[in-house]
Short mmCIF file of C-alpha atoms in Angstrom, two decimals:
data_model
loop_
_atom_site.label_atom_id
_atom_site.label_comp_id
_atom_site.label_asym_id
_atom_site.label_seq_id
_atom_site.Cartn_x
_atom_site.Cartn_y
_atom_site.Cartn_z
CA UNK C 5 -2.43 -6.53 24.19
CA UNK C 6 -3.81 -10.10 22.93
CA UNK C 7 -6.40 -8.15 20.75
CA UNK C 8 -4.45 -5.82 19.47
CA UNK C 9 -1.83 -9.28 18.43
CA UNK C 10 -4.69 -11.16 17.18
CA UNK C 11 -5.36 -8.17 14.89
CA UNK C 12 -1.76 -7.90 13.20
CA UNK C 13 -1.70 -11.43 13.23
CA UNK C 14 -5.41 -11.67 11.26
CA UNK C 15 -3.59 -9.06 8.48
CA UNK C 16 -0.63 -11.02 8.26
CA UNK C 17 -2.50 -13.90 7.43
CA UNK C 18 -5.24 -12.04 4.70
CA UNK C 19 -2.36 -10.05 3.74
CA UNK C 20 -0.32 -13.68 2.52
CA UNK C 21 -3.81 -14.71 1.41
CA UNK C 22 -4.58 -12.14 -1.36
CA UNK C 23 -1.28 -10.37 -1.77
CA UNK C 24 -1.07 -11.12 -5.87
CA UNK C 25 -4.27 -8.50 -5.61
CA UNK C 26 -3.27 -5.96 -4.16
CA UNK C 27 -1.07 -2.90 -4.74
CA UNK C 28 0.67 -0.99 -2.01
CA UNK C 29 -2.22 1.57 -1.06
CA UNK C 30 -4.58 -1.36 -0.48
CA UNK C 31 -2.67 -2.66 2.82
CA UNK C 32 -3.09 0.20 5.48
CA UNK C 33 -7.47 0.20 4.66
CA UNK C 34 -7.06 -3.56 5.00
CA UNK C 35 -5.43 -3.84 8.08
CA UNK C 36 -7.21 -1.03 9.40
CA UNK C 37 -10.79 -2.98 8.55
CA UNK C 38 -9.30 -5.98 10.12
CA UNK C 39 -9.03 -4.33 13.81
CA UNK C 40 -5.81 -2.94 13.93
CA UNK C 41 -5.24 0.71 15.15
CA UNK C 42 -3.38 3.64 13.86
CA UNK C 43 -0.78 2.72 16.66
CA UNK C 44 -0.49 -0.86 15.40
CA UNK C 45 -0.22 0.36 11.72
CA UNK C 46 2.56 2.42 12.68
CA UNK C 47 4.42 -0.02 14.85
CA UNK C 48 3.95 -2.52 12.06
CA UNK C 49 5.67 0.21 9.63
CA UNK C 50 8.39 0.70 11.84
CA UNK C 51 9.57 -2.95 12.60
CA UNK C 52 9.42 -2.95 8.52
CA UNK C 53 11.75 -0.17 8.78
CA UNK C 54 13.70 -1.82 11.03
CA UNK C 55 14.44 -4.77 8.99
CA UNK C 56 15.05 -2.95 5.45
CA UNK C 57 17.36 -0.93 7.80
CA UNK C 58 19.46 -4.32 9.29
CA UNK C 59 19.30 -5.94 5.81
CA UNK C 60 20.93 -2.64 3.68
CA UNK C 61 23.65 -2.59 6.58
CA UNK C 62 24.40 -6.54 6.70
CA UNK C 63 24.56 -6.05 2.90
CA UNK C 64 27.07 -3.41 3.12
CA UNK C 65 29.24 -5.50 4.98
CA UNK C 66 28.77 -8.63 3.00
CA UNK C 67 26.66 -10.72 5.77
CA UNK C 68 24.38 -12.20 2.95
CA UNK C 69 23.04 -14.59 5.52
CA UNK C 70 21.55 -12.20 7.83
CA UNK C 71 20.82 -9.86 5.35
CA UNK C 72 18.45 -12.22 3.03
CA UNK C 73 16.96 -13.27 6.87
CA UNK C 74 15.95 -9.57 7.67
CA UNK C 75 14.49 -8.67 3.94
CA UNK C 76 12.53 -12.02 4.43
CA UNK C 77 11.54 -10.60 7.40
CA UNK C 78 10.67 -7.74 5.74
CA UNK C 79 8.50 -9.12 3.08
CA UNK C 80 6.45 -11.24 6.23
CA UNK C 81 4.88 -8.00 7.18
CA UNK C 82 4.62 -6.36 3.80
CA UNK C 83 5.01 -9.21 0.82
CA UNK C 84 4.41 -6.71 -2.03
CA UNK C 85 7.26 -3.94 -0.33
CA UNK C 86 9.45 -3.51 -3.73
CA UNK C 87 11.97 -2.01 -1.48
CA UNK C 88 12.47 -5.88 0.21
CA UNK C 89 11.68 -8.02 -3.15
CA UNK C 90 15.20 -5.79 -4.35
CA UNK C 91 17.26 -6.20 -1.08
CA UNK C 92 16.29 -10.18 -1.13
CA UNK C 93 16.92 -10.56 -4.80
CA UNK C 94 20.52 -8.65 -4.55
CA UNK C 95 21.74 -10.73 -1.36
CA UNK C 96 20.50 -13.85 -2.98
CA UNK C 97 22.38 -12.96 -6.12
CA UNK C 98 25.72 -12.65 -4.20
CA UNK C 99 24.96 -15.16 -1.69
CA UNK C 100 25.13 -17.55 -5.07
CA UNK C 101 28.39 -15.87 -6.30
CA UNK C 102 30.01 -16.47 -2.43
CA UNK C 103 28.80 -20.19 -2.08
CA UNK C 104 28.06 -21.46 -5.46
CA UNK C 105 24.84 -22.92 -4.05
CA UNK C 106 21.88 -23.02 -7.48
CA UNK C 107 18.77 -22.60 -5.01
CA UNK C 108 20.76 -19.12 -3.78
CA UNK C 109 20.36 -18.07 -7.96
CA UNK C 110 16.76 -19.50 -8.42
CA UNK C 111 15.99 -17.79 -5.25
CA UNK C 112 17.21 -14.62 -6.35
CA UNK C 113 15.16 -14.49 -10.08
CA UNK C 114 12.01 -15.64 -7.85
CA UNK C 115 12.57 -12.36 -5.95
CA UNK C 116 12.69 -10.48 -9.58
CA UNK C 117 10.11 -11.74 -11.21
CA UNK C 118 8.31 -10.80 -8.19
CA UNK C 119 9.24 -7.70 -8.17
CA UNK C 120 8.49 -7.22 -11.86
CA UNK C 121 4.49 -7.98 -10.93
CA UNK C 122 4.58 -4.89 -9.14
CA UNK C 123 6.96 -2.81 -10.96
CA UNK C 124 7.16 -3.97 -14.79
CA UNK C 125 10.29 -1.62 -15.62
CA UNK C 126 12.53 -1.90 -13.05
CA UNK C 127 15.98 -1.83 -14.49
CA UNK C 128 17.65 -3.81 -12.01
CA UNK C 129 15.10 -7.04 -11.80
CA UNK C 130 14.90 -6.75 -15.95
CA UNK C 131 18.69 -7.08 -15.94
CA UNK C 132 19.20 -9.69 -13.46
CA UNK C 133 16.76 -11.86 -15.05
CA UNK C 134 18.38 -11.72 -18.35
CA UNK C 135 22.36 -12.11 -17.14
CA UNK C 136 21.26 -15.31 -15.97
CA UNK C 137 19.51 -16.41 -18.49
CA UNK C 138 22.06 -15.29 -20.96
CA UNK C 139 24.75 -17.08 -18.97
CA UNK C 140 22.87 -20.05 -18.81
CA UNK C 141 22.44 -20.42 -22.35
CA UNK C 142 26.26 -19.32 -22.89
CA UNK C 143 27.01 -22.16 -20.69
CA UNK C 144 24.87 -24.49 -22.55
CA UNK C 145 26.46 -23.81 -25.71
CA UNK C 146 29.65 -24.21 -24.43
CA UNK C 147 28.83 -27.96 -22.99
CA UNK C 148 26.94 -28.68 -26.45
CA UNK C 149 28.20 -31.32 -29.11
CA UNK C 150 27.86 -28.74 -31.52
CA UNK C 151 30.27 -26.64 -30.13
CA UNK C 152 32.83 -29.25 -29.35
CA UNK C 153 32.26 -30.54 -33.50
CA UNK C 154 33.03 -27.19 -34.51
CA UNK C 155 36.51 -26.96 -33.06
CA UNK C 156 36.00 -24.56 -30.88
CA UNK C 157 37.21 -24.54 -27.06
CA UNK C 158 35.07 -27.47 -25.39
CA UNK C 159 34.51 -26.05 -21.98
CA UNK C 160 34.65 -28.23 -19.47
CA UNK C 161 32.75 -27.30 -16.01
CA UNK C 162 35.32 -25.35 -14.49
CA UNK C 163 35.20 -22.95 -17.48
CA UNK C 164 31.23 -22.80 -17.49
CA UNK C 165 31.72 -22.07 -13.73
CA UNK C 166 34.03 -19.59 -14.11
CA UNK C 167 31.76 -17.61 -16.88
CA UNK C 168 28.82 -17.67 -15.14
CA UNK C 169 30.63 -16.57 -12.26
CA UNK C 170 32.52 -13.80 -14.02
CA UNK C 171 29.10 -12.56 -15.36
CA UNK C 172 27.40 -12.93 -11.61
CA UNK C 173 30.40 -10.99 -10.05
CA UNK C 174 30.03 -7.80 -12.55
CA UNK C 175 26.23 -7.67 -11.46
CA UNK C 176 27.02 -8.21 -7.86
CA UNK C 177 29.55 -5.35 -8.62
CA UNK C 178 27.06 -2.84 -9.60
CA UNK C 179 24.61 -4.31 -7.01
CA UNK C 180 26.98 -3.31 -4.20
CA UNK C 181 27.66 -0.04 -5.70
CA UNK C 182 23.84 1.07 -6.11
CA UNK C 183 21.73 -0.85 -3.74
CA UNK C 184 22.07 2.09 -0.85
CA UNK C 185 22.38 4.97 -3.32
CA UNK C 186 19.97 4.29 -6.12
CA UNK C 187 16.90 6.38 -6.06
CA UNK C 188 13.79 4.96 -7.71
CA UNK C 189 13.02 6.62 -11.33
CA UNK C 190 9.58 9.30 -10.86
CA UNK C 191 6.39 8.29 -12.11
CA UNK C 192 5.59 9.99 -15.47
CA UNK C 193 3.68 13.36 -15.20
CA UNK C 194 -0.45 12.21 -14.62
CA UNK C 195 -2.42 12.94 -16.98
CA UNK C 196 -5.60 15.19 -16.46
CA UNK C 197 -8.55 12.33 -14.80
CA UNK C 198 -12.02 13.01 -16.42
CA UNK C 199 -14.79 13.38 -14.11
CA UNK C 200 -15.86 10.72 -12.42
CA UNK C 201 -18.84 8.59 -13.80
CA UNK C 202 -21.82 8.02 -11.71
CA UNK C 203 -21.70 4.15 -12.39
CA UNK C 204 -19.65 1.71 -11.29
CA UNK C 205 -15.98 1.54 -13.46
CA UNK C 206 -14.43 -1.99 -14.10
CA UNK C 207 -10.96 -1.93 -13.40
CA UNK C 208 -10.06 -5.65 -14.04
CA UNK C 209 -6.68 -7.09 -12.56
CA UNK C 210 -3.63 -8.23 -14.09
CA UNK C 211 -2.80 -11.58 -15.33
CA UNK C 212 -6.30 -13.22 -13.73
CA UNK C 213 -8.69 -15.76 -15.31
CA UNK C 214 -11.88 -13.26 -15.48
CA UNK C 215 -15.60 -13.79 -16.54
CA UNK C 216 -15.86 -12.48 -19.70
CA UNK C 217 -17.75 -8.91 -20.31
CA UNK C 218 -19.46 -8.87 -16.82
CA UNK C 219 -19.85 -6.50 -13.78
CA UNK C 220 -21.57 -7.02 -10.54
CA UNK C 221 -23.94 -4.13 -10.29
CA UNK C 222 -24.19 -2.24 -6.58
CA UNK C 223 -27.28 -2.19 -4.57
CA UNK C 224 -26.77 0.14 -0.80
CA UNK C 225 -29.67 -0.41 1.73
CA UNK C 226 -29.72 2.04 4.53
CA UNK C 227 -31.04 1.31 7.58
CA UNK C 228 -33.14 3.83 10.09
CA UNK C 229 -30.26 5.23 11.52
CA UNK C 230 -28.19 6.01 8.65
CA UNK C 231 -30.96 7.88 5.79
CA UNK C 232 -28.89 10.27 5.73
CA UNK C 233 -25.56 8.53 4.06
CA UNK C 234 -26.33 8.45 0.59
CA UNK C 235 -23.47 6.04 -1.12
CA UNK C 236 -21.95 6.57 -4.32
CA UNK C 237 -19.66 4.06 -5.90
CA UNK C 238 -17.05 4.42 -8.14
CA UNK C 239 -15.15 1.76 -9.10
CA UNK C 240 -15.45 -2.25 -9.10
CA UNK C 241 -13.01 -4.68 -9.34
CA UNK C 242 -13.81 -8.59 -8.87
CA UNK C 243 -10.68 -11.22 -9.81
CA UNK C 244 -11.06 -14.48 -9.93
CA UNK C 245 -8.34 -17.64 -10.60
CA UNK C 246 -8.76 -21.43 -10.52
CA UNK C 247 -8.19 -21.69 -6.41
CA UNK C 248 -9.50 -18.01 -5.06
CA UNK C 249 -11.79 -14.71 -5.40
CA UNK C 250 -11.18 -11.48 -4.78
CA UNK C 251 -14.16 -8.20 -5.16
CA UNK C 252 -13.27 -4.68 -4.28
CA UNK C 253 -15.31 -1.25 -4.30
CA UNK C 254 -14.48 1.92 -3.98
CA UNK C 255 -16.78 4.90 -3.51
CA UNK C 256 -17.78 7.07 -0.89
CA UNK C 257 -20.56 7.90 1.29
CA UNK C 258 -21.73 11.68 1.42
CA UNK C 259 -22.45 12.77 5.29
CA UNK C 260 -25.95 14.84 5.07
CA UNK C 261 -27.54 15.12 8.58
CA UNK C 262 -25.44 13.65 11.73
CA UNK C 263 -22.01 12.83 13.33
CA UNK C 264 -20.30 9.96 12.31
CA UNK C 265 -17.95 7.91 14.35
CA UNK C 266 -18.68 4.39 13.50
CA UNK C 267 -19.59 2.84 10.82
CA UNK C 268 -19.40 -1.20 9.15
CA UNK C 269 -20.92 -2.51 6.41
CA UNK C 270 -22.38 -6.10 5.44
CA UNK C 271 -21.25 -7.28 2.09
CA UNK C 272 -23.14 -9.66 0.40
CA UNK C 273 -22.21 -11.16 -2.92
CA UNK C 274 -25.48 -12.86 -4.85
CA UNK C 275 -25.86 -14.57 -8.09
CA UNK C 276 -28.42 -14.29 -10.36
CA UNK C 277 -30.93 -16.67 -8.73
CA UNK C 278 -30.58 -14.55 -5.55
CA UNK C 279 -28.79 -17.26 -3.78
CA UNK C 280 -25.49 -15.65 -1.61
CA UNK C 281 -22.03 -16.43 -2.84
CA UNK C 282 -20.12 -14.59 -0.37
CA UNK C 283 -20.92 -12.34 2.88
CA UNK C 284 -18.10 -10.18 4.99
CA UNK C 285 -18.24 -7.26 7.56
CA UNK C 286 -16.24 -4.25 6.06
CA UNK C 287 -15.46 -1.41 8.52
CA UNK C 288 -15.56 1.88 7.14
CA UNK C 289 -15.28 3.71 10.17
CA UNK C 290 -13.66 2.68 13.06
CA UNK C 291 -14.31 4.71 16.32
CA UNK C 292 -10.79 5.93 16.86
CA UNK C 293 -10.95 7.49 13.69
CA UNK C 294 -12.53 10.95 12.93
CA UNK C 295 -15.85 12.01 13.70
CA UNK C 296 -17.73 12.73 10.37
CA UNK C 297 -19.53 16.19 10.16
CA UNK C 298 -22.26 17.08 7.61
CA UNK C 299 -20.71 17.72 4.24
CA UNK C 300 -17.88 15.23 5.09
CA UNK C 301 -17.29 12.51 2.72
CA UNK C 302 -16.04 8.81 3.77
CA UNK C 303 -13.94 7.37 1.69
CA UNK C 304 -14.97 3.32 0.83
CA UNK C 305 -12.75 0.48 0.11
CA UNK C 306 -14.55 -2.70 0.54
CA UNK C 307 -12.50 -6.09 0.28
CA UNK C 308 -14.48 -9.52 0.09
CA UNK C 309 -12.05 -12.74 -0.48
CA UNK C 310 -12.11 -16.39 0.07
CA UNK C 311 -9.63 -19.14 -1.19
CA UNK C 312 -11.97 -21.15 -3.36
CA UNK C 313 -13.10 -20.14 -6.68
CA UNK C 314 -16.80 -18.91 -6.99
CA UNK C 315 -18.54 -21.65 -9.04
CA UNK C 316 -21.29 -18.72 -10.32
CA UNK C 317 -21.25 -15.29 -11.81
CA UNK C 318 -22.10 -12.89 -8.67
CA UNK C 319 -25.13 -10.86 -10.41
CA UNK C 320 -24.76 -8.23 -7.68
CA UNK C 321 -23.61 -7.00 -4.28
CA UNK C 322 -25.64 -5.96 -1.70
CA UNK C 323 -23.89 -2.99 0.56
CA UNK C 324 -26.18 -3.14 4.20
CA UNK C 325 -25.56 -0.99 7.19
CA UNK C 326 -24.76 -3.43 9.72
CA UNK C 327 -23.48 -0.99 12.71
CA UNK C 328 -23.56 2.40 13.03
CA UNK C 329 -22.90 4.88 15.73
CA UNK C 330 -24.33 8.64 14.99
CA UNK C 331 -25.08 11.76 16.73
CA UNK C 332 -26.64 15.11 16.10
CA UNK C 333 -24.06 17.82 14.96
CA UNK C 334 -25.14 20.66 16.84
CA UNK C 335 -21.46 22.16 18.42
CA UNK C 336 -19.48 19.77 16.80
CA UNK C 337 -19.03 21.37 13.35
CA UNK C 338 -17.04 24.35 14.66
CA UNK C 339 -14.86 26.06 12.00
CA UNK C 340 -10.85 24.54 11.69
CA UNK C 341 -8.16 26.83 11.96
CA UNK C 342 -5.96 26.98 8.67
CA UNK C 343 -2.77 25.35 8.00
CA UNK C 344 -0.18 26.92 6.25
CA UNK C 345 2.02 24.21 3.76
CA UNK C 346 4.30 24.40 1.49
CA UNK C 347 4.87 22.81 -2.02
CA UNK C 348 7.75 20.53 -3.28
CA UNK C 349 8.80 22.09 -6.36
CA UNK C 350 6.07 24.25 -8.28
CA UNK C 351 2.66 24.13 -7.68
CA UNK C 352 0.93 22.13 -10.43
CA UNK C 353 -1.58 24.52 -12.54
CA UNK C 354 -5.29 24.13 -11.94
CA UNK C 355 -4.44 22.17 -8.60
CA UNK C 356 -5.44 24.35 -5.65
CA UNK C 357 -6.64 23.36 -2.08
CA UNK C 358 -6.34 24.55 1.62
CA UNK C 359 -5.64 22.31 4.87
CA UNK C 360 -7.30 22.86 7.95
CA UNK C 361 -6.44 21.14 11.50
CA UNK C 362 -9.43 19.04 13.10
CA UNK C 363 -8.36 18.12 15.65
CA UNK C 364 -4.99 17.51 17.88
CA UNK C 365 -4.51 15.37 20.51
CA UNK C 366 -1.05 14.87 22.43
CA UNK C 367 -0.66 12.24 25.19
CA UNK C 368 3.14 10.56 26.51
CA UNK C 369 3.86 7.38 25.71
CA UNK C 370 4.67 4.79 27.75
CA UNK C 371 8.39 5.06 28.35
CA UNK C 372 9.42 8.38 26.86
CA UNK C 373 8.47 10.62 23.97
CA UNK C 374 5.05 11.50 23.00
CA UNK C 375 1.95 10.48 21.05
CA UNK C 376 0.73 13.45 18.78
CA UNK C 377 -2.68 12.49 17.08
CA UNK C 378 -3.08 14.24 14.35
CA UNK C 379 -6.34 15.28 11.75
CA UNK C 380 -6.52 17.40 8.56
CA UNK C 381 -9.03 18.20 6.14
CA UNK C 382 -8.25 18.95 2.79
CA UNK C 383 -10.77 21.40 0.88
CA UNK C 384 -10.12 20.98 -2.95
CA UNK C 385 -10.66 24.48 -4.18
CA UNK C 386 -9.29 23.79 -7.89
CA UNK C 387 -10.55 22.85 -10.74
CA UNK C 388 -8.96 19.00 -11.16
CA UNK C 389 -9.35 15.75 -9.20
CA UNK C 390 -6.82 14.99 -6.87
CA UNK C 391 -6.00 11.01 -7.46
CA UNK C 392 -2.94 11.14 -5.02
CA UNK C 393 -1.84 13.42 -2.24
CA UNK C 394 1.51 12.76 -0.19
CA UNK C 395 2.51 14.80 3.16
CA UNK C 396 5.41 15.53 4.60
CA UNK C 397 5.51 16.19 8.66
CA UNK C 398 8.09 17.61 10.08
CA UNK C 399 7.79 18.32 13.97
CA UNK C 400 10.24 21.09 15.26
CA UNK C 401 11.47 21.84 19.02
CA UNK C 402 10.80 25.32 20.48
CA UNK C 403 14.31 26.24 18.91
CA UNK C 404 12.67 25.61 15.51
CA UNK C 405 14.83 22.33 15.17
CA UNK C 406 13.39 19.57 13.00
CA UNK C 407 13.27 16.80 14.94
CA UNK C 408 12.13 14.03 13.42
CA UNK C 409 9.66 13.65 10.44
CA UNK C 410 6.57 11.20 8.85
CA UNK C 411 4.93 10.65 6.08
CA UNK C 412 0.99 10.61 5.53
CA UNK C 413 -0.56 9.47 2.11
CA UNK C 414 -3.71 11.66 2.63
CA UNK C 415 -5.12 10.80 -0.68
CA UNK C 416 -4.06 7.18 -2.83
CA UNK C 417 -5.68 5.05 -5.26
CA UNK C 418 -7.26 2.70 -3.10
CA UNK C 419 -9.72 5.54 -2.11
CA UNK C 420 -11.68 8.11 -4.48
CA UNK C 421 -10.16 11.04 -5.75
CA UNK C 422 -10.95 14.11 -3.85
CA UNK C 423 -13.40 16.09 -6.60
CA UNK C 424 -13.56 19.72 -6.81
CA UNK C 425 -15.06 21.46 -3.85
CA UNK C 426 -14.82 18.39 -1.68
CA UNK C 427 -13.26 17.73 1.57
CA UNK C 428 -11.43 14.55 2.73
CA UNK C 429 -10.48 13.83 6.34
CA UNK C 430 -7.38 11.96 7.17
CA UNK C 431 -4.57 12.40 9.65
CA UNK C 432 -2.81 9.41 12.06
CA UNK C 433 -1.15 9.15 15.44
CA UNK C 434 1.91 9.86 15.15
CA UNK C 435 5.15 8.54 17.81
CA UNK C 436 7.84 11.16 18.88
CA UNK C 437 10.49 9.30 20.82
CA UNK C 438 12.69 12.99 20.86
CA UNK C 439 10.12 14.99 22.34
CA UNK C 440 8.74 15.52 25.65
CA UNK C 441 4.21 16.10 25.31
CA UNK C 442 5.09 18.90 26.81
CA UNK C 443 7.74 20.09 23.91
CA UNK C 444 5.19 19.45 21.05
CA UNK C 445 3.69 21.98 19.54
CA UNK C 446 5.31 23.23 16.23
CA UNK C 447 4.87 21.27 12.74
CA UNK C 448 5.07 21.69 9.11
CA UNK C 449 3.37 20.36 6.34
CA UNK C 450 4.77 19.62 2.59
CA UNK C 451 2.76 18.69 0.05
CA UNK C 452 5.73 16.18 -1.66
CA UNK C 453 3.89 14.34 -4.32
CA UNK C 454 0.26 15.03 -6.27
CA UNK C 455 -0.81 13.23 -8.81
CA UNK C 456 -4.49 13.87 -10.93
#
């Protein structure tokens, strides 16, 4: 389908364009507002699969070559995937130890210090970083005319070689021994959020050249059609380096009067002489994704980026309706039925909710297996903010089998929390190669992570 290529290829490229800016939860509202589909995301994710798959096994059996080409691979669809930045660092690392090859070793510490952008403790890019600086400087010493005055051994190459390599092989040891066993270390317990302000939050990003003490302020202009959507934002966050710019919003509109199933948004940067900096479409709602019902919320995440730095403050940003597609209610907002879940370990105190099933879809797909579309809404009935909600799917045969299973992040930090007494829609399509349309009906749900 050319559009549907000229969609993934348009995320690739924005995706390699802005990728120092964003954190994992960013990329799936990204490459959604860029044109691609649920059933693009998820064929994206599971070619990334794919690869991290072929690159743990070539690793295994000591195929560095095609195992740094498939985590490359990896990182081509997903750049920030901490999962890849690892696998390419650790067959770099013993890629250097088998062929003695420098850019194999500089290549691998790239891969860390990438790695430590997105994850500032991890043990194993921390470690690799300092070996090899350690045995660098060992190995310096060892050449030096200081040590040679001093008596001591003067270590010629072949003994720097062999004590760098000594020190690369014991990390290339514990590499092999961990890389398909070792389990990422859990996030701290969340603290409790605060309510949410009713002004815009600066949340400024890491390690950027910013404009000191200032915030765009928010301006939304409905149109005729859309008086209803009253917008509410929540957080701002506008980096900006030497060569590029970068503004995102969150917030959400509340639904009031009408069905929603389409809905984009003109974003207009201005400075304080009212002349435009910067102008993009955002699409909040696509129109394969859930109609909206009054009392609904829609979650916003508006990007805006270019490659040139902005040679003015922008004063504010102007949100405008530019496409909408509404109807009246009436019939549509007929009650869900509820969805029994379960929880991964204890329940966490104050946190209570209930899921409800939208709406459920099942077609075949092309060759065999089925297509099970899939929405939820999620009815906070506690007392706390949700910040982050995880779900485990696992579809069963009529034996009660699992089958096969997915993952949906129904709540992350690149949308707003879901407040007490709100509801949030999400849900996906979801591909079942082992099951006939005809053989799906039963699923579970597990609420695996939660975070507030």
């Amino acid at each position: 389908m050319p559009d549907s290529h000229q969609s993934i290829a348009a995320y690739i490229e924005r995706l390699l364009a802005i990728k120092d800016q964003l954190q994992e939860e960013d990329l799936k509202p990204l490459a959604l507002d860029l044109g691609l589909t649920e059933a693009d995301w998820e064929l994206l994710q599971e070619e990334l699969a794919d690869h991290l798959t072929r690159g743990k096994a070539f690793f295994e059996h000591e195929n560095w070559t095609d195992s740094i080409a498939e985590f490359e691979k990896a990182l081509g669809i997903n750049p920030i995937h901490q999962g890849a930045l690892e696998g390419a660092a650790r067959a770099h690392q013993l890629a250097w130890i088998k062929t003695q090859k420098k850019a194999h070793q500089d290549q691998a510490v790239a891969y860390a210090r990438k790695l430590l952008a997105y994850a500032p403790a991890h043990d194993y890019a921390i470690k690799l970083i300092s070996d090899t600086k350690v045995a660098e400087e060992r190995a310096a010493h060892m050449e030096s005319p200081i040590s040679r005055a001093s008596g001591r051994p003067t270590g010629n190459k072949q003994n720097v070689r062999f004590l760098m390599v000594g020190l690369a092989a014991l990390l290339a040891l514990v590499s092999t021994m961990v890389l398909m066993n070792e389990k990422p270390t859990p996030p701290p317990p969340s603290p409790t959020t605060p309510a949410a302000p009713t002004t815009p939050q600066v949340s400024w990003g890491r390690d950027y050249k910013l404009y000191e003490k200032f915030t765009p302020s928010i301006r939304y202009y409905p149109s005729d059609h859309t008086e209803g959507l009253t917008f509410l934002p929540r957080e701002v966050r506008e980096n900006t380096t030497k060569d590029s710019y970068f503004f995102q919003l969150k917030g959400y509109f509340n639904v009031a009067d009408r069905a929603y199933s389409k809905l984009a948004m003109l974003v207009e940067g201005y400075n304080a002489s009212g002349e435009q900096v910067f102008s993009t479409i955002s699409h909040v709602l696509r129109d394969h994704q859930p109609t909206h019902l009054p009392g609904d919320i829609i979650p916003v995440n508006l990007f805006a980026s270019q490659k040139e730095a902005l040679t003015e403050n922008v004063a504010y940003v102007a949100l405008k309706v530019n496409e909408s597609l509404s109807s009246p209610s009436e019939g549509l907002d007929k009650p869900s039925p509820f969805v029994n879940f379960s929880w991964q370990g204890n329940q966490p105190s104050g946190i209570d909710l209930t899921i409800s099933q939208r709406l459920r879809k099942i077609t075949p797909q092309i060759k065999e297996g089925a297509y099970d579309k899939l929405v939820w809404e999620v009815h906070n009935t506690g007392n706390i903010a949700i910040k982050q909600l995880v779900f485990k799917i696992e579809w069963m045969d009529k034996a009660g089998k699992i089958v096969t299973e997915k993952k949906l992040h129904f709540v992350t930090s690149s949308t707003p929390r879901i407040e007490p007494q709100q509801t949030r829609l999400n849900g996906g399509t979801y591909g079942l190669p082992d099951l006939a349309p005809e053989e799906v009906e039963l699923y579970q749900i597990t609420i695996t992570q939660v975070d507030y």
